[in-house]
Amino acid sequence: MQTRGIQPQASGGNLKYGGGSIQSKPIIYVVYWQFGTYGDPSGEQAMLHSLYSGIGGSSWLNTVTQYYGPVGTFISNSSGQLAGEWVDNTDKLPKHLGTSAIASEALVAVKHFGYDFNAAYVVATPHGHNASGFGTQFCAWHSSESSTSGSVAFTNMPYITDAGASCGANFNNLGANAGITIVSGHEEAETQTDPAPSTGWVDSSGAEIGDKCAWITTGYQGASQDITLSTGTFAVQSLWDNASNGGSGGCVISGP
């Protein structure tokens, strides 16, 4: 989960494996829920498309490859992780958008795209229509839901610019739209290393690979910054690397 709070460094020690699943061959499906009805004034659909299209194979995401799952299977970092996108203008947004509604739409996305255990099903909600608590309690979060096919890893991805500075606008002077890619990258790395929270990789306090390095300001190791991918330049946060600093761990922009 991504929440807003400035931190110079992480506590809780290295990530430890909890015995659960990881995504060994991660892919990403995105449903833009009712974007056609309520609009996209900040161009978040295009930004998410470009980020998700480019992070696979990047040095930024390579940090996840040190983390393993059952029988010693490690997470891969292949290119082309964005596997599909869909603007769902059919299923109506409920009046009160909560966890159960996001989970239900994720299952709609499974029906549309097909089931894959290694997939992150990202439910992007439109401008002005986000789950309760957005911008005050969280910027985004990920979870899992059961289905007849198996466990479904999904992300609640609100319309980030609706929260302004509370969810990353102009963070570290990276621009008004910086939060869109900082937050979405955070959640994707966490989904790959801990798709069924918190059974994968978390520290002693329950923090995930993104939580430990969230909202680090300029001047500290691992501060959020721009990176260049094949699809453009994007603001991202650092990720926790157990292997850095001689094995004591730290927040890094590329690794391991």
CSV table of C-alpha atoms in Angstrom, one decimal:
chain,number,residue,atom,x,y,z
A,1,MET,CA,0.0,0.0,0.0
A,2,GLN,CA,1.2,3.5,-0.9
A,3,THR,CA,0.7,6.2,1.8
A,4,ARG,CA,2.1,9.6,1.9
A,5,GLY,CA,4.8,10.4,4.5
A,6,ILE,CA,8.4,11.7,4.1
A,7,GLN,CA,11.1,9.3,5.3
A,8,PRO,CA,14.9,9.6,5.0
A,9,GLN,CA,15.5,5.9,5.4
A,10,ALA,CA,13.6,2.6,6.0
A,11,SER,CA,13.4,0.7,9.2
A,12,GLY,CA,12.4,-3.0,9.8
A,13,GLY,CA,15.5,-4.6,8.3
A,14,ASN,CA,15.7,-6.7,5.2
A,15,LEU,CA,12.8,-8.3,3.4
A,16,LYS,CA,12.2,-11.9,4.5
A,17,TYR,CA,10.4,-14.6,2.6
A,18,GLY,CA,7.1,-15.6,4.2
A,19,GLY,CA,6.7,-18.9,2.3
A,20,GLY,CA,3.9,-17.7,0.0
A,21,SER,CA,3.7,-17.0,-3.7
A,22,ILE,CA,5.6,-14.6,-6.0
A,23,GLN,CA,5.1,-13.8,-9.7
A,24,SER,CA,7.9,-15.6,-11.5
A,25,LYS,CA,6.9,-14.4,-14.9
A,26,PRO,CA,5.0,-11.2,-14.3
A,27,ILE,CA,2.6,-9.7,-16.7
A,28,ILE,CA,0.2,-6.7,-16.4
A,29,TYR,CA,-3.4,-6.2,-17.4
A,30,VAL,CA,-5.1,-2.9,-17.0
A,31,VAL,CA,-8.8,-2.0,-17.0
A,32,TYR,CA,-9.6,1.7,-17.3
A,33,TRP,CA,-13.0,1.6,-15.5
A,34,GLN,CA,-15.5,4.1,-17.0
A,35,PHE,CA,-12.7,6.3,-18.3
A,36,GLY,CA,-14.8,7.0,-21.4
A,37,THR,CA,-17.7,8.2,-19.3
A,38,TYR,CA,-15.8,10.4,-16.8
A,39,GLY,CA,-12.8,11.6,-18.8
A,40,ASP,CA,-9.1,11.6,-18.3
A,41,PRO,CA,-8.0,15.3,-18.0
A,42,SER,CA,-4.4,14.4,-16.8
A,43,GLY,CA,-3.8,11.8,-19.5
A,44,GLU,CA,-3.3,9.0,-16.9
A,45,GLN,CA,-4.2,6.3,-19.3
A,46,ALA,CA,-1.4,7.2,-21.6
A,47,MET,CA,1.1,7.5,-18.8
A,48,LEU,CA,0.2,4.2,-17.3
A,49,HIS,CA,0.4,2.6,-20.8
A,50,SER,CA,3.9,4.0,-21.4
A,51,LEU,CA,5.2,3.1,-17.9
A,52,TYR,CA,3.9,-0.5,-17.9
A,53,SER,CA,5.1,-0.9,-21.5
A,54,GLY,CA,8.7,0.1,-20.5
A,55,ILE,CA,9.4,-1.2,-17.0
A,56,GLY,CA,9.9,-4.8,-18.1
A,57,GLY,CA,13.6,-5.5,-18.5
A,58,SER,CA,14.6,-2.2,-17.0
A,59,SER,CA,17.4,-1.8,-14.5
A,60,TRP,CA,14.9,-0.2,-12.1
A,61,LEU,CA,12.7,-3.3,-12.0
A,62,ASN,CA,15.7,-5.6,-11.9
A,63,THR,CA,15.8,-5.3,-8.1
A,64,VAL,CA,12.9,-7.8,-7.9
A,65,THR,CA,15.0,-10.6,-9.5
A,66,GLN,CA,16.8,-11.4,-6.2
A,67,TYR,CA,13.5,-12.5,-4.6
A,68,TYR,CA,12.2,-16.0,-4.9
A,69,GLY,CA,9.2,-18.1,-4.2
A,70,PRO,CA,8.4,-21.8,-3.6
A,71,VAL,CA,11.1,-24.3,-4.7
A,72,GLY,CA,13.6,-21.5,-5.3
A,73,THR,CA,11.9,-20.0,-8.3
A,74,PHE,CA,13.1,-16.4,-8.8
A,75,ILE,CA,11.1,-13.4,-10.2
A,76,SER,CA,12.1,-12.7,-13.8
A,77,ASN,CA,12.4,-9.3,-15.4
A,78,SER,CA,11.5,-9.8,-19.0
A,79,SER,CA,10.5,-7.1,-21.5
A,80,GLY,CA,6.9,-6.7,-22.7
A,81,GLN,CA,5.2,-7.2,-19.4
A,82,LEU,CA,2.1,-5.2,-20.4
A,83,ALA,CA,-0.1,-7.9,-21.8
A,84,GLY,CA,-3.4,-6.1,-22.3
A,85,GLU,CA,-5.5,-3.0,-21.7
A,86,TRP,CA,-9.3,-2.4,-21.8
A,87,VAL,CA,-11.5,0.6,-21.3
A,88,ASP,CA,-14.6,-0.8,-19.5
A,89,ASN,CA,-17.5,1.6,-20.2
A,90,THR,CA,-20.1,-1.1,-19.6
A,91,ASP,CA,-19.9,-2.0,-15.9
A,92,LYS,CA,-21.2,0.9,-13.9
A,93,LEU,CA,-19.2,2.4,-11.0
A,94,PRO,CA,-21.1,1.9,-7.7
A,95,LYS,CA,-22.1,4.9,-5.6
A,96,HIS,CA,-19.8,3.8,-2.9
A,97,LEU,CA,-16.5,2.5,-4.3
A,98,GLY,CA,-14.8,0.2,-1.8
A,99,THR,CA,-12.6,-2.9,-1.7
A,100,SER,CA,-15.3,-5.3,-2.7
A,101,ALA,CA,-16.2,-3.3,-5.8
A,102,ILE,CA,-12.6,-3.1,-6.9
A,103,ALA,CA,-12.2,-6.8,-6.3
A,104,SER,CA,-15.3,-7.5,-8.4
A,105,GLU,CA,-14.1,-5.4,-11.2
A,106,ALA,CA,-10.8,-7.2,-11.1
A,107,LEU,CA,-12.7,-10.5,-11.6
A,108,VAL,CA,-14.5,-8.8,-14.6
A,109,ALA,CA,-11.0,-8.1,-15.9
A,110,VAL,CA,-10.1,-11.7,-15.5
A,111,LYS,CA,-13.1,-12.7,-17.5
A,112,HIS,CA,-12.1,-10.2,-20.2
A,113,PHE,CA,-8.4,-10.9,-20.4
A,114,GLY,CA,-8.2,-14.5,-19.2
A,115,TYR,CA,-6.7,-15.9,-16.1
A,116,ASP,CA,-3.0,-15.9,-15.3
A,117,PHE,CA,-1.5,-16.5,-11.9
A,118,ASN,CA,1.4,-14.3,-12.7
A,119,ALA,CA,-0.8,-11.3,-13.8
A,120,ALA,CA,-1.4,-8.1,-12.0
A,121,TYR,CA,-4.9,-7.0,-12.8
A,122,VAL,CA,-4.8,-3.2,-12.4
A,123,VAL,CA,-8.2,-1.5,-11.9
A,124,ALA,CA,-7.7,2.2,-12.8
A,125,THR,CA,-10.6,4.3,-11.6
A,126,PRO,CA,-11.5,7.6,-13.4
A,127,HIS,CA,-11.2,11.2,-12.6
A,128,GLY,CA,-13.5,12.2,-9.7
A,129,HIS,CA,-14.5,8.6,-8.8
A,130,ASN,CA,-12.1,6.9,-6.4
A,131,ALA,CA,-12.4,4.6,-3.5
A,132,SER,CA,-13.1,6.1,0.0
A,133,GLY,CA,-9.9,7.0,1.8
A,134,PHE,CA,-7.9,7.9,-1.3
A,135,GLY,CA,-5.5,10.8,-0.7
A,136,THR,CA,-6.0,10.7,3.0
A,137,GLN,CA,-5.4,7.0,4.0
A,138,PHE,CA,-3.7,5.7,0.8
A,139,CYS,CA,-2.7,6.6,-2.7
A,140,ALA,CA,-3.1,3.0,-4.1
A,141,TRP,CA,-3.1,-0.5,-2.8
A,142,HIS,CA,-2.9,-4.1,-4.0
A,143,SER,CA,-4.5,-7.3,-2.7
A,144,SER,CA,-5.7,-10.7,-3.9
A,145,GLU,CA,-9.1,-12.2,-4.5
A,146,SER,CA,-10.1,-15.8,-4.9
A,147,SER,CA,-11.7,-17.1,-8.2
A,148,THR,CA,-12.7,-20.4,-9.7
A,149,SER,CA,-9.4,-20.3,-11.6
A,150,GLY,CA,-7.1,-19.4,-8.6
A,151,SER,CA,-5.8,-16.5,-6.7
A,152,VAL,CA,-6.1,-13.1,-8.5
A,153,ALA,CA,-3.6,-10.4,-7.7
A,154,PHE,CA,-5.2,-7.0,-8.3
A,155,THR,CA,-4.4,-3.3,-7.7
A,156,ASN,CA,-6.7,-0.4,-6.8
A,157,MET,CA,-5.2,2.4,-8.9
A,158,PRO,CA,-7.1,5.6,-8.3
A,159,TYR,CA,-6.9,8.7,-10.5
A,160,ILE,CA,-3.8,9.9,-8.8
A,161,THR,CA,-3.8,13.6,-9.8
A,162,ASP,CA,-7.2,14.0,-8.0
A,163,ALA,CA,-5.2,13.9,-4.7
A,164,GLY,CA,-2.6,16.5,-5.8
A,165,ALA,CA,0.4,16.8,-3.6
A,166,SER,CA,-1.0,14.2,-1.2
A,167,CYS,CA,-0.2,11.5,-3.7
A,168,GLY,CA,2.9,12.9,-5.4
A,169,ALA,CA,2.2,16.0,-7.5
A,170,ASN,CA,5.5,17.9,-7.8
A,171,PHE,CA,7.2,15.5,-5.4
A,172,ASN,CA,11.0,16.2,-5.4
A,173,ASN,CA,10.1,18.8,-8.2
A,174,LEU,CA,9.4,16.0,-10.6
A,175,GLY,CA,6.3,17.5,-12.1
A,176,ALA,CA,2.5,17.7,-11.5
A,177,ASN,CA,2.0,14.1,-12.8
A,178,ALA,CA,4.9,12.5,-11.0
A,179,GLY,CA,2.7,10.7,-8.6
A,180,ILE,CA,1.0,8.7,-11.4
A,181,THR,CA,4.2,6.7,-12.2
A,182,ILE,CA,5.7,6.8,-8.7
A,183,VAL,CA,2.6,5.2,-7.2
A,184,SER,CA,1.9,2.7,-10.1
A,185,GLY,CA,5.5,1.5,-10.1
A,186,HIS,CA,5.4,1.1,-6.3
A,187,GLU,CA,2.4,-1.2,-6.5
A,188,GLU,CA,3.6,-3.2,-9.5
A,189,ALA,CA,6.9,-4.1,-7.7
A,190,GLU,CA,5.0,-5.0,-4.6
A,191,THR,CA,2.6,-7.2,-6.6
A,192,GLN,CA,5.4,-9.1,-8.1
A,193,THR,CA,7.2,-9.8,-4.8
A,194,ASP,CA,4.1,-10.2,-2.6
A,195,PRO,CA,1.0,-10.9,-4.7
A,196,ALA,CA,-1.0,-12.2,-1.8
A,197,PRO,CA,-0.2,-9.8,1.0
A,198,SER,CA,1.6,-10.4,3.3
A,199,THR,CA,2.7,-14.0,2.4
A,200,GLY,CA,5.6,-13.1,0.1
A,201,TRP,CA,8.5,-10.7,0.8
A,202,VAL,CA,8.0,-8.2,3.7
A,203,ASP,CA,10.2,-6.9,6.5
A,204,SER,CA,9.7,-7.4,10.3
A,205,SER,CA,7.2,-4.6,10.4
A,206,GLY,CA,5.2,-5.9,7.4
A,207,ALA,CA,6.5,-3.3,4.9
A,208,GLU,CA,6.9,-4.4,1.3
A,209,ILE,CA,9.6,-3.7,-1.3
A,210,GLY,CA,8.0,-0.3,-2.2
A,211,ASP,CA,6.8,0.7,1.3
A,212,LYS,CA,10.3,0.7,2.6
A,213,CYS,CA,11.4,3.3,0.1
A,214,ALA,CA,8.3,5.4,-0.4
A,215,TRP,CA,8.4,9.2,-0.5
A,216,ILE,CA,12.2,9.7,0.1
A,217,THR,CA,13.1,13.3,-0.5
A,218,THR,CA,16.0,14.7,-2.5
A,219,GLY,CA,19.3,14.5,-0.5
A,220,TYR,CA,18.7,11.0,0.9
A,221,GLN,CA,19.8,7.7,-0.6
A,222,GLY,CA,17.1,6.3,-2.8
A,223,ALA,CA,15.2,9.5,-3.3
A,224,SER,CA,12.5,9.4,-6.0
A,225,GLN,CA,13.8,10.6,-9.3
A,226,ASP,CA,13.3,10.4,-13.1
A,227,ILE,CA,14.5,7.3,-15.0
A,228,THR,CA,14.6,6.8,-18.7
A,229,LEU,CA,13.0,3.7,-20.3
A,230,SER,CA,12.5,2.8,-23.9
A,231,THR,CA,9.0,4.3,-23.7
A,232,GLY,CA,10.0,7.7,-22.1
A,233,THR,CA,11.1,9.3,-18.9
A,234,PHE,CA,9.2,8.7,-15.8
A,235,ALA,CA,9.3,9.6,-12.1
A,236,VAL,CA,9.8,6.5,-9.9
A,237,GLN,CA,10.7,5.7,-6.3
A,238,SER,CA,13.5,3.4,-5.3
A,239,LEU,CA,12.9,-0.2,-4.3
A,240,TRP,CA,14.4,-2.2,-1.4
A,241,ASP,CA,17.4,-4.2,-2.3
A,242,ASN,CA,18.5,-6.9,0.3
A,243,ALA,CA,21.8,-7.3,-1.5
A,244,SER,CA,23.0,-3.6,-1.2
A,245,ASN,CA,25.3,-2.2,1.4
A,246,GLY,CA,27.0,-5.5,1.9
A,247,GLY,CA,23.8,-7.4,2.6
A,248,SER,CA,22.3,-4.9,5.1
A,249,GLY,CA,20.0,-3.7,2.4
A,250,GLY,CA,18.9,-0.3,1.1
A,251,CYS,CA,16.8,1.7,-1.3
A,252,VAL,CA,18.1,1.7,-4.8
A,253,ILE,CA,17.0,3.0,-8.2
A,254,SER,CA,18.6,0.0,-10.0
A,255,GLY,CA,19.8,-3.4,-8.9
A,256,PRO,CA,20.7,-5.8,-7.6
